[in-house]
XYZ file of C-alpha atoms in Angstrom:
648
model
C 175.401 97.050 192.716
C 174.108 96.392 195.621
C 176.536 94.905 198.996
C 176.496 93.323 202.160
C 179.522 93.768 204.505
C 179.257 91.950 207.629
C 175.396 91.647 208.050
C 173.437 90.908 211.523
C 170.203 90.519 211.040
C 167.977 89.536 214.091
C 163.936 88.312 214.894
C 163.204 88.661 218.374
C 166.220 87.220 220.161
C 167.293 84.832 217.152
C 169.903 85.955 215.000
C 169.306 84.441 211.081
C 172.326 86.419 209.403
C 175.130 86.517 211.451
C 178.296 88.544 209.663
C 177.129 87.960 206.261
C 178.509 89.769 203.327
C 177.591 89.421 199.299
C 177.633 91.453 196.271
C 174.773 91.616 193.520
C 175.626 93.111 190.799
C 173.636 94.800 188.011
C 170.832 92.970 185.725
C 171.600 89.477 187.572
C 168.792 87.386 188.368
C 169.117 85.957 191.485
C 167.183 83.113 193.943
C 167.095 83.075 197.516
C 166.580 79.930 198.655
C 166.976 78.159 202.195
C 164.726 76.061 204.566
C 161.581 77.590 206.376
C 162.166 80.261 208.998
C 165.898 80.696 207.480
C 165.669 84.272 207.098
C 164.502 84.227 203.356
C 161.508 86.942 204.065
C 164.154 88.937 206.616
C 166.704 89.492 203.994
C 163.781 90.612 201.736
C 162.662 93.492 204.441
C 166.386 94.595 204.282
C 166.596 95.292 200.508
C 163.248 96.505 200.295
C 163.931 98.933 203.187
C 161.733 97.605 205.876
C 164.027 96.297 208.138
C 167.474 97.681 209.274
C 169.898 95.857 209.520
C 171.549 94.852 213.364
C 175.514 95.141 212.607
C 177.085 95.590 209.292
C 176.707 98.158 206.368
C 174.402 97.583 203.711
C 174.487 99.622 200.705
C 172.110 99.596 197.557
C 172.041 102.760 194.639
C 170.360 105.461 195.776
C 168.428 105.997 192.310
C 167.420 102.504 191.504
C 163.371 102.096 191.132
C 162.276 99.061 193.056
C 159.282 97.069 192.352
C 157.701 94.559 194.250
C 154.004 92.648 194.964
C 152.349 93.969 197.993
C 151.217 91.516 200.356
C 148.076 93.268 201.115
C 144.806 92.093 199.422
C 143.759 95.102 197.544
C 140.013 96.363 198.331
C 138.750 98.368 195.494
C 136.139 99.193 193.144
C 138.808 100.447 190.852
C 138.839 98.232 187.560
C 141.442 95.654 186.959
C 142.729 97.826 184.264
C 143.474 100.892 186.100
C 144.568 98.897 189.440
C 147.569 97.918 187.360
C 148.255 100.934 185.074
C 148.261 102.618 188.910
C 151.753 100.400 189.383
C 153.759 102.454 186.940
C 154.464 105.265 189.358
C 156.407 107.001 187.054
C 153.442 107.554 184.841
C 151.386 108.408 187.608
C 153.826 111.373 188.798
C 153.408 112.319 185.128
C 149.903 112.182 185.616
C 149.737 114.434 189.074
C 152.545 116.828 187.408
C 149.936 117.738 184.658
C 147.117 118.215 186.913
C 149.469 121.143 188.865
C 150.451 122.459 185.727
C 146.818 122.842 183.986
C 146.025 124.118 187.701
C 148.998 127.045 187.669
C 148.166 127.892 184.337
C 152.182 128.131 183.699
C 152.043 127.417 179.498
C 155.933 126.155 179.679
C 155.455 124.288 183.071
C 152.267 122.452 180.890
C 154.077 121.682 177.682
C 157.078 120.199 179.828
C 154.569 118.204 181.737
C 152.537 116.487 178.507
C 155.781 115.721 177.240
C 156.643 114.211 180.570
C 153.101 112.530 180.030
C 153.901 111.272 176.621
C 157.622 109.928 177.426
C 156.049 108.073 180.588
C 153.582 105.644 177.931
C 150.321 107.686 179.212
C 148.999 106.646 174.962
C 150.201 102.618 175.504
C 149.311 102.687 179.024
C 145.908 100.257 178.894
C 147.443 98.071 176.285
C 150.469 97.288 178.415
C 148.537 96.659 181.518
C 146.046 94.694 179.577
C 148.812 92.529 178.101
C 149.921 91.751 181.874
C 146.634 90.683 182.924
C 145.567 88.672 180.150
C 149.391 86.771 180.656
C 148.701 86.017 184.717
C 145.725 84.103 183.322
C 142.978 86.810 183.104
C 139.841 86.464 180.577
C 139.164 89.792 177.825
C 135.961 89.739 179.373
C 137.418 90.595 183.072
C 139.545 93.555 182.021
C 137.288 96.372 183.487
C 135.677 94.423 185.730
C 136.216 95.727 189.357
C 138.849 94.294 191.565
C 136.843 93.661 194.892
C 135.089 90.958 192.252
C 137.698 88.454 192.114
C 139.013 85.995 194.611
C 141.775 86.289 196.683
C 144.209 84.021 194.340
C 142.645 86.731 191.340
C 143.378 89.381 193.330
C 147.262 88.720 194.377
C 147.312 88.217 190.571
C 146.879 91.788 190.125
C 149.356 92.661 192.727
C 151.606 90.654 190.768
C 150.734 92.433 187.391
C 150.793 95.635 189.248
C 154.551 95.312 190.389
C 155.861 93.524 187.213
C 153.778 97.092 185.339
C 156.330 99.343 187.934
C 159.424 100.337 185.748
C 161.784 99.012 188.212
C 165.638 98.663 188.135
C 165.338 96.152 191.076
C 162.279 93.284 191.017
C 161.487 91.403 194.788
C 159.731 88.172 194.089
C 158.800 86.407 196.970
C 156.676 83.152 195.927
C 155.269 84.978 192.483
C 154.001 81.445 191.544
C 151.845 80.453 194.086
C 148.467 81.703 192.634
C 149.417 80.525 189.179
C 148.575 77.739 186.821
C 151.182 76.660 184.453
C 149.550 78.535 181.881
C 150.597 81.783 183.729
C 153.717 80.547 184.993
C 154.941 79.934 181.815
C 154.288 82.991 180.698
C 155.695 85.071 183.886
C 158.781 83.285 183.170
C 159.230 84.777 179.273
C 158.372 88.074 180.684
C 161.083 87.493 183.612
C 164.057 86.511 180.969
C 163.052 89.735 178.819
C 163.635 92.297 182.490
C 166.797 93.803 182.086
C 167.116 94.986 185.706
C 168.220 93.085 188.799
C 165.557 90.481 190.129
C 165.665 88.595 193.841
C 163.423 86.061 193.580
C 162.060 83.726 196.394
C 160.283 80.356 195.422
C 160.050 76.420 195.817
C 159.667 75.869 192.238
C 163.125 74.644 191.200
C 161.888 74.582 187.354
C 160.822 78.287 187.653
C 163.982 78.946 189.440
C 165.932 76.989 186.934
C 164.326 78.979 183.975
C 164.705 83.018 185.574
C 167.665 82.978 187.971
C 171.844 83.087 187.089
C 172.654 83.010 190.851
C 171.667 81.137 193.707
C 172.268 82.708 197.705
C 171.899 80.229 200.379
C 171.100 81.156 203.648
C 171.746 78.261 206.090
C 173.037 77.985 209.351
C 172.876 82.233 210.124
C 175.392 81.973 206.780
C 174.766 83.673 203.388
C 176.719 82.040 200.788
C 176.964 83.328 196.718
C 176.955 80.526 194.073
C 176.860 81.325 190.368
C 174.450 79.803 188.542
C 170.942 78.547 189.078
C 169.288 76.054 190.953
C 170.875 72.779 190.174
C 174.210 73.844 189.510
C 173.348 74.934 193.116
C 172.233 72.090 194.209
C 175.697 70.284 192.227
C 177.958 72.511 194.015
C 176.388 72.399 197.455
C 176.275 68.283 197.550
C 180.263 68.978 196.092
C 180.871 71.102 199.050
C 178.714 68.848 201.405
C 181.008 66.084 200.776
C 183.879 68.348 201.097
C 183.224 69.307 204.289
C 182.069 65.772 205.787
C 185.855 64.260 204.559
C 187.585 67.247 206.012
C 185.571 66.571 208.922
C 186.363 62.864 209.471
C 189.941 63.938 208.828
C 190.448 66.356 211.617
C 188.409 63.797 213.789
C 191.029 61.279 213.106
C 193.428 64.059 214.021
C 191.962 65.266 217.484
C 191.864 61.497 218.499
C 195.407 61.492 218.418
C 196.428 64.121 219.740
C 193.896 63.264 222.866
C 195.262 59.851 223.131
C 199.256 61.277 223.367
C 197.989 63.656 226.349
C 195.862 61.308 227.958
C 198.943 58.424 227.835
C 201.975 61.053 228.891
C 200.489 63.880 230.397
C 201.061 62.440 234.155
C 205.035 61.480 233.204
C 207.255 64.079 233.637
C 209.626 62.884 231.070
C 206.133 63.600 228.024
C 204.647 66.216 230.366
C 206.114 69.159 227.695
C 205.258 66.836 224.669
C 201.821 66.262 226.107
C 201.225 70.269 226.862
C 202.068 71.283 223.350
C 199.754 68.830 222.074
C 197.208 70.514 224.214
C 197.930 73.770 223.011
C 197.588 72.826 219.611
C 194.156 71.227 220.138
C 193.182 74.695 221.700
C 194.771 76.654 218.286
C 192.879 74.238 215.808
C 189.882 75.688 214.089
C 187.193 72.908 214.236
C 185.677 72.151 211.168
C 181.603 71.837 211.904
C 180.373 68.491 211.084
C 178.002 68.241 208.469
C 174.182 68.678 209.545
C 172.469 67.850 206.871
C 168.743 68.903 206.722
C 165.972 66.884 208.260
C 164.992 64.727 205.775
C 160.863 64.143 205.681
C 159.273 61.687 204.051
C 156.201 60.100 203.912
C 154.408 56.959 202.157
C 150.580 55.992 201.446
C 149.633 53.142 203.166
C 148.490 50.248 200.298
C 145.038 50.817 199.221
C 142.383 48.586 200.898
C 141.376 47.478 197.243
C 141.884 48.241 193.509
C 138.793 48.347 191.650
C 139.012 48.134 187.753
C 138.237 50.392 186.022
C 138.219 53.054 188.710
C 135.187 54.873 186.928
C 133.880 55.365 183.544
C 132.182 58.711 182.304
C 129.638 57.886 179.314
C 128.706 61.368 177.719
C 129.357 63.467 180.537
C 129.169 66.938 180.545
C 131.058 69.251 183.486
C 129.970 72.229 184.684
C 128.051 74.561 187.066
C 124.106 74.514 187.669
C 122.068 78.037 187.883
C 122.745 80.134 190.962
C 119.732 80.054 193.768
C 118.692 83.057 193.235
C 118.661 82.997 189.189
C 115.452 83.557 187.196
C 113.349 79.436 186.691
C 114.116 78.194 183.864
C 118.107 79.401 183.344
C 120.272 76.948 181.944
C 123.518 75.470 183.250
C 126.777 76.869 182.824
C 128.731 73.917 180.496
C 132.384 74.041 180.468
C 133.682 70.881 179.241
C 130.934 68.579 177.762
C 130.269 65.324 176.367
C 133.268 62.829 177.858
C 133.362 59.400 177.852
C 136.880 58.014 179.098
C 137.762 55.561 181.740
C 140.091 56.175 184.667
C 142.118 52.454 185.105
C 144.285 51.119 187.825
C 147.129 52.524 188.269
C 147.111 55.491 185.768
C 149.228 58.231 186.613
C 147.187 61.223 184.753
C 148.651 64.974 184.430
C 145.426 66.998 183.706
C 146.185 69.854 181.223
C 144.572 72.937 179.773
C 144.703 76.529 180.063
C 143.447 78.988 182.232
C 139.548 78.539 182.318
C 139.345 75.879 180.370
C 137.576 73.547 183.325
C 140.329 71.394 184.718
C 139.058 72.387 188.166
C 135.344 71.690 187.521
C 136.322 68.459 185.905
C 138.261 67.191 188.741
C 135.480 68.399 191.583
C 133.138 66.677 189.583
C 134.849 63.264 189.797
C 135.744 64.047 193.243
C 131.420 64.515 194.127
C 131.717 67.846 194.894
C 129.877 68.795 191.836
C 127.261 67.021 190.017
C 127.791 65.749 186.289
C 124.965 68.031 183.865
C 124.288 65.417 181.108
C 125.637 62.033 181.162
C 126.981 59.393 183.122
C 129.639 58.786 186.041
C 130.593 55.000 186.548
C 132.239 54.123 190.038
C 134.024 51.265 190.661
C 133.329 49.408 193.327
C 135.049 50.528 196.900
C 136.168 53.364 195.225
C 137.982 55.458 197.950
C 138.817 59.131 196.718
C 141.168 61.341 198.411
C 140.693 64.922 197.670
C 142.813 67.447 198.106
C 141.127 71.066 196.286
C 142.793 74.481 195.595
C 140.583 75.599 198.138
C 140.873 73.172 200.736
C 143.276 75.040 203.590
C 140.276 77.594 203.675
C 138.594 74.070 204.822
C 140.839 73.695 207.772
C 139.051 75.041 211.001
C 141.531 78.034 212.409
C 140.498 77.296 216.104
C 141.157 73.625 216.209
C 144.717 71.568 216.211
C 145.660 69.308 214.461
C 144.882 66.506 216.458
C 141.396 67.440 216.951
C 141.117 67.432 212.858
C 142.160 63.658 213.047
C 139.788 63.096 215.805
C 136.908 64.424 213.746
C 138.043 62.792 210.646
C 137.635 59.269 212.698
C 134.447 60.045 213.936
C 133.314 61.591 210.258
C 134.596 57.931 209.039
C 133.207 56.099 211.862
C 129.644 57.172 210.928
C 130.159 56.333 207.445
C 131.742 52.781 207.616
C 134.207 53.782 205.966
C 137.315 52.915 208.508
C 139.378 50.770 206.484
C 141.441 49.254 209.451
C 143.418 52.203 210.997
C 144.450 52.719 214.506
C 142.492 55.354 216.078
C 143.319 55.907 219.682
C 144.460 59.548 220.986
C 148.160 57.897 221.475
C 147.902 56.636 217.897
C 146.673 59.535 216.305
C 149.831 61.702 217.545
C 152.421 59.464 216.542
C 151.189 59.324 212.902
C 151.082 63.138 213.061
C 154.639 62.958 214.068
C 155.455 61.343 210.571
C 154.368 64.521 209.000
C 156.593 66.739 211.522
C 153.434 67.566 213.578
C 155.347 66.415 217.234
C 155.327 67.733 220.650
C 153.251 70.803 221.543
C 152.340 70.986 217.684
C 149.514 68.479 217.704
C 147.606 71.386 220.198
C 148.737 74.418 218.283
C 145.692 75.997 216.708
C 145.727 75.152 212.504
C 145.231 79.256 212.626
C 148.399 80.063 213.340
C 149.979 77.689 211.021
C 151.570 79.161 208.123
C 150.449 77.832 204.464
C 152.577 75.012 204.011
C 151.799 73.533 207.504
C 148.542 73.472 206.753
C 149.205 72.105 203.301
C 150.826 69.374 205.111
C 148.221 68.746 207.339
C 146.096 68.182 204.279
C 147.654 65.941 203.152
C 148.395 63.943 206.134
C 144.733 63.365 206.743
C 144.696 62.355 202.976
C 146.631 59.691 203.657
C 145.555 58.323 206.828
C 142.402 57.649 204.405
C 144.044 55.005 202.534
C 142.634 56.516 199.324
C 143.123 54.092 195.918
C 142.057 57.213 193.566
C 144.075 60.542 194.684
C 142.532 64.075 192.654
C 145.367 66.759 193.346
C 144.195 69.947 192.616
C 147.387 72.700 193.074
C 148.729 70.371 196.298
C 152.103 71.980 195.920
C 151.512 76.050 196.647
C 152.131 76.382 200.090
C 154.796 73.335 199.966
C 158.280 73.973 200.532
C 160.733 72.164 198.012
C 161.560 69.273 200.786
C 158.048 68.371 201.456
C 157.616 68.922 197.281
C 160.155 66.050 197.171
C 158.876 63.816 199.861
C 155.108 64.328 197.594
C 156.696 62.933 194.255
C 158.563 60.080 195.992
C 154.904 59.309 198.032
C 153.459 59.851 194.769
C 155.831 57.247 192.645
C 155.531 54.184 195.566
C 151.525 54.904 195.546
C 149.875 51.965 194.333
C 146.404 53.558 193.580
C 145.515 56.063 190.192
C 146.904 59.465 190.782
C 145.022 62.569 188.301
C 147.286 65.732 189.015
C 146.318 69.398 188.283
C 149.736 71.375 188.761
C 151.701 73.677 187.802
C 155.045 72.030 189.235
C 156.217 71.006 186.154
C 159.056 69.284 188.601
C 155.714 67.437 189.984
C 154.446 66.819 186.873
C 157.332 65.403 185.173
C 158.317 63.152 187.856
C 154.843 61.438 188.430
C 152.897 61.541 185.395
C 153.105 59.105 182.536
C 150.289 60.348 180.213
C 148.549 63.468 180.163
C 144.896 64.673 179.282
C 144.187 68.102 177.968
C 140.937 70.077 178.628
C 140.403 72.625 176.075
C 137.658 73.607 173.938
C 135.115 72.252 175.718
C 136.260 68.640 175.634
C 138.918 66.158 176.779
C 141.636 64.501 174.740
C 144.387 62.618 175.268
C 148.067 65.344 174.604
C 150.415 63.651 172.853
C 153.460 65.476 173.297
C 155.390 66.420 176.652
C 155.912 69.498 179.160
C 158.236 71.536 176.552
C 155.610 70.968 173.721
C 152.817 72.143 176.013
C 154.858 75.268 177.642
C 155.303 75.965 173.670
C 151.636 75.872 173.022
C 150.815 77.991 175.794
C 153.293 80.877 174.925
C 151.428 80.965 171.529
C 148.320 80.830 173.538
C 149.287 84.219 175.738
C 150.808 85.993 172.295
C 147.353 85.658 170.893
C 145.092 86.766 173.611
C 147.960 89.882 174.243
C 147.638 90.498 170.602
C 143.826 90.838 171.594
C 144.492 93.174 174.334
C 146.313 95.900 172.528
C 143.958 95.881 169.292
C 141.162 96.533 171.533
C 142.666 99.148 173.545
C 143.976 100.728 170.044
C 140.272 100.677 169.089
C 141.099 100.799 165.519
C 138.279 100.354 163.066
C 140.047 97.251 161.750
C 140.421 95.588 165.610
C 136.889 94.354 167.152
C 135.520 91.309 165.397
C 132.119 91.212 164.028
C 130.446 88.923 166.807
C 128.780 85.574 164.906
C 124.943 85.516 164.943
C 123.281 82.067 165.381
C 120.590 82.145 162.559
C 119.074 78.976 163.681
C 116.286 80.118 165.962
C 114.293 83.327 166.061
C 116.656 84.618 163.216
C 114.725 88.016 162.910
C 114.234 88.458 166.419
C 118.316 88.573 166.727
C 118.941 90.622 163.710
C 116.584 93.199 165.192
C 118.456 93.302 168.185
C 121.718 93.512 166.624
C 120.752 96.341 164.184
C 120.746 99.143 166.458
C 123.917 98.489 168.059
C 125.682 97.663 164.988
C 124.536 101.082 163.720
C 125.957 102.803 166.406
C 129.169 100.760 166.336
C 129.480 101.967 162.513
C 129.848 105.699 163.863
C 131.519 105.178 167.026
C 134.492 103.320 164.756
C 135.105 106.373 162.608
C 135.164 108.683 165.611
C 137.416 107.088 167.271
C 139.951 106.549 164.406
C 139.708 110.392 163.464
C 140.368 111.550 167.266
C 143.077 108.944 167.589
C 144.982 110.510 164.520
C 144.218 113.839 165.714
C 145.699 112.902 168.800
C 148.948 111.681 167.062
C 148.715 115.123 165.395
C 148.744 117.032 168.196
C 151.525 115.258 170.201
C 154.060 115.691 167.259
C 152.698 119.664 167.423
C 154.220 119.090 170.856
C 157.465 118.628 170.129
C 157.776 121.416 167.806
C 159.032 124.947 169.130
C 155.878 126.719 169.993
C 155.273 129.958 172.486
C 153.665 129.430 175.759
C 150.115 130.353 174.561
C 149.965 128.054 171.886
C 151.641 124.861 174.165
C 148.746 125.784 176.496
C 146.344 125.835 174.022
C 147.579 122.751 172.165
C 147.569 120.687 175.382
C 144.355 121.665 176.934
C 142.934 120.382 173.534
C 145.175 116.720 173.699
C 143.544 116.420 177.052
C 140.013 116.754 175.166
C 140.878 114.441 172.794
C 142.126 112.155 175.483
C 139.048 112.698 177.540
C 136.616 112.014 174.281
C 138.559 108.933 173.365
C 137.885 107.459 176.880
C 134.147 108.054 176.615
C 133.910 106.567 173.391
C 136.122 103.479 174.012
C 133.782 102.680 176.705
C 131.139 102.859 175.077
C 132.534 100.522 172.092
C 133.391 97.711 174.876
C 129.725 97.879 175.717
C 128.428 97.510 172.155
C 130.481 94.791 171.705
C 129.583 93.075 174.605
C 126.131 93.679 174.276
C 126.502 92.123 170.462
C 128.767 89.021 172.127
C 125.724 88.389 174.929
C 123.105 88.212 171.950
């Protein structure tokens, strides 16, 4: 298990543990939760042995594994494939311990190490990473691409795949959800309930948190304090003890009055003056019980929309999607992702936008928000239709050099020029005080937005949002940097807003709270999804069990796994099947191949385990690595026949 006895911990001069002691014991799940700058992160650098501790004794087993995400952005040409099977370190000791043994030319010290090999999943290794990368949200088609080709969202993906792909008997989470869409996130949390180790687990998802964790630590007021269970039975027992405290509080208040009035009335007789001391000395031997400071509530509204046009817009036919790069050859087509839509948005619809990873929610949402234009079809607007924005993408937006009040000073002048002030104040003096309603006061209205962390700047988003009076709000992820207070204060702003909300999230907290009919984009259209959160979390579990299912045939590279890619015989039907017939001839011998050095494989890791004499385990695993060598070669060369047969 591991323990805390008495733990300082310290930043700079401020102390954010002060004598704090708790037990974890084995396989519990556990989430750290606590306002911003509480010491969440600090706690996390003492388990994970990158901070010391200041006072106390900290102990945690000596041989448990531990496996967390790295912070760093990874920068590598390495595929996506092997930057994750590179997380199981035990497999890649294996890996290095063969290598010296080939190298020494020790027969024993070899068959010891391709056992080693075998025992540490070196023959399942690509299928389990696969299955991880195809869960976070991943397409087949990415697998081996390299990983200095994704984003940085894709990337910290991987990081994530690569720690959860670390056997581990102790799992540090902090904010594994912020990259996600709910497709992922529902599946991270059925992988979470299947690890049997110990997990730690820092988020602002109180769904996710609800669903993964068995105990809840606090950390409030320099105080660490143990409650079993998960986030609201937390949240029951802390509002239980809240109210505990504040009538205990009152109580001894009453008390200390009256023992102050006694002294103040006798202390100058001489007859009271011993009554009146011990009363004095009893104030001085009471424990004070702290009064209850609650935490700063924030809240927000947005202001009442200028007008309320009806319908907002109407789509007729429209088709989403992305138009040929610059620099592509004339004549290449759009990319369509969802395609031939025609819906109205009304007044007052409160729209959760559904669909699976890469199924276009994004695109369609930037296309009704003008940052894309529609392919085919047509976008209705209705008239003084005012559109507040706010994108995955759009604290990358925020300029790190300038403060927040020169953002609001170039949003006025940005309005200004485009007539589209709708009334607001918009001197310097005003300007501050409204960022004071979103906790932007004093010297933080000249702190440069660069030195913000995420969910500042998430907050400053959405403050200048709302100064825009907006009557049609598109909220693309708004909730990944928040923290769950501001979260709150978002679905309460959110339920009083008299506008049309749509809502891309994966907050299913959010989601629940705000929506009152969803849409779901999938297979390249849009319809209307009947059922609620719990049937859709349903159909995306099915969704990642099929595309895992995918991962592992393909990596097996059985003859019975790759699917014969459907020609289109509608146009130049003999130019195609010319094209096609070479590679499908070669597919037709690379299949056997592959199936016979697979079984020989199998073969020659059961002649492995028998008793053999040091010549013959040298011999036997020089050949496995052969195998293992030829098997590579030719399961490359099968992804690129079928990818070449996909492309025709």
């Amino acid at each position: 298990m591991i323990t805390l006895k008495n733990i300082v911990l310290r930043r700079s001069a401020k102390v954010l543990l002060d004598n704090a002691s708790v037990t974890i014991n084995p396989s519990e799940k556990v989430g750290l939760v606590g306002r911003n700058g509480a010491g969440k992160s600090t706690l996390f650098g003492l388990l994970n042995g990158s901070l010391q501790e200041d006072a106390g004794q900290y102990h945690i087993p000596a041989q448990w594994r531990m496996g967390q995400v790295a912070q760093d952005m990874p920068e590598t040409d390495q595929s996506a494939t092997e930057f994750v099977i590179e997380g199981d370190t035990v497999l890649c000791d294996a890996r290095l311990e063969v290598a010296a043994a080939e190298a020494s030319g020790d027969g024993d010290r070899m068959g010891h190490a391709y056992m080693a090999l075998y025992d540490a999943g070196e023959h399942d290794a690509p299928a389990r990473a696969q299955s991880l990368i195809l869960g976070l949200g991943f397409k087949t088609t990415e697998l081996d691409n390299p990983v200095n080709s994704f984003s940085g969202g894709w990337r910290m993906r991987l990081q994530l795949a690569r720690a959860l792909m670390c056997p581990s008997d102790l799992l540090l989470l902090d904010e594994p959800t912020n990259h996600l869409d709910l497709d992922a996130l529902v599946w991270l949390e059925a992988w979470l309930k299947r690890y049997e180790g110990t997990m730690v687990v820092i988020s602002h998802d109180r769904e996710f948190l609800d669903a993964v964790t068995n105990v809840t630590l606090h950390i409030d007021a320099a105080k660490l304090v143990r409650y079993g269970g998960n986030y609201s039975k937390f949240e029951d027992m802390r509002a239980e003890q809240m109210e505990l405290q504040q009538n205990a509080f009152a109580k001894q208040q009453d008390k200390i009055a009256h023992l102050q009035k006694f002294i103040a009335r006798f202390k100058a007789k001489a007859s009271k003056a011993k009554q009146a001391q011990s009363r004095v000395k009893a104030l001085d031997r009471m424990e004070k019980i702290a009064p209850l400071l609650a935490d700063a509530d924030f809240s927000f509204e947005f202001k009442e929309p200028a007008n309320l046009p009806n319908p907002m817009l109407s789509m007729q036919g429209v088709s989403f999607g992305y138009p040929p790069l610059s620099d592509a050859p004339e004549g290449t087509a759009p990319t369509v992702i969802v395609q031939n839509v025609s819906r109205s948005v009304l007044a007052g619809q409160r729209i959760g936008i559904l669909g699976a990873n890469g199924q276009g929610k994004s695109t369609v949402v930037k296309t009704i928000a003008r940052d894309l234009e529609a392919l085919a079809g047509e976008i209705t607007e209705g008239k003084g239709l005012n559109i507040g924005y706010f994108a995955q993408q759009e604290l990358d937006v925020l300029k790190p050099a300038d403060t927040p009040l020169q953002h609001m000073i170039d949003l006025v002048k940005k309005l200004t020029t485009q007539g589209k002030l709708a009334g607001q104040a918009t001197r310097e003096q005003d300007l501050r005080s409204y960022l004071g309603q979103f906790n932007f006061s004093g010297d933080m209205v000249k702190q440069a937005v660069g030195s913000m962390s995420g969910g500042e700047k998430a907050r400053l988003v959405l403050c200048m949002i709302v100064w825009q009076r907006p009557n049609l709000l598109l909220l693309d992820e708004p909730t990944n940097h928040l923290d769950l207070a501001t979260r709150e204060a978002l679905s309460m702003a959110l339920n009083e807003f008299e506008g049309t909300v749509m809502l891309v999230s994966h907050d299913r907290a959010l989601l629940r709270a705000v929506c009152d009919e969803f849409w779901m984009v999938s297979r390249g259209g849009i319809a209307p999804f009947d059922g609620d959160l719990d049937d859709y979390q349903r159909y995306l579990l099915e969704e990642s069990k099929r595309l895992r299912a995918e991962a592992v045939a393909a990596a097996n590279a059985t003859p019975a796994a790759p699917a014969k890619p459907a020609v289109d015989n509608s146009q130049n039907n003999k130019q195609v099947q010319e094209k096609l017939k070479p590679l499908k001839k070669e597919l037709e011998k690379v299949e056997p191949k592959l199936a016979a050095l697979e079984q020989e494989k199998e073969l020659t890791l059961q002649k492995l385990l028998e008793p053999l004499d040091p010549k013959e385990i040298a011999n036997t695993s020089k050949r496995l690595k052969i195998i293992e060598q030829e098997i590579a070669v030719l399961e490359a060369r099968w992804l690129e026949i079928n990818e070449a047969l996909e492309a025709i």
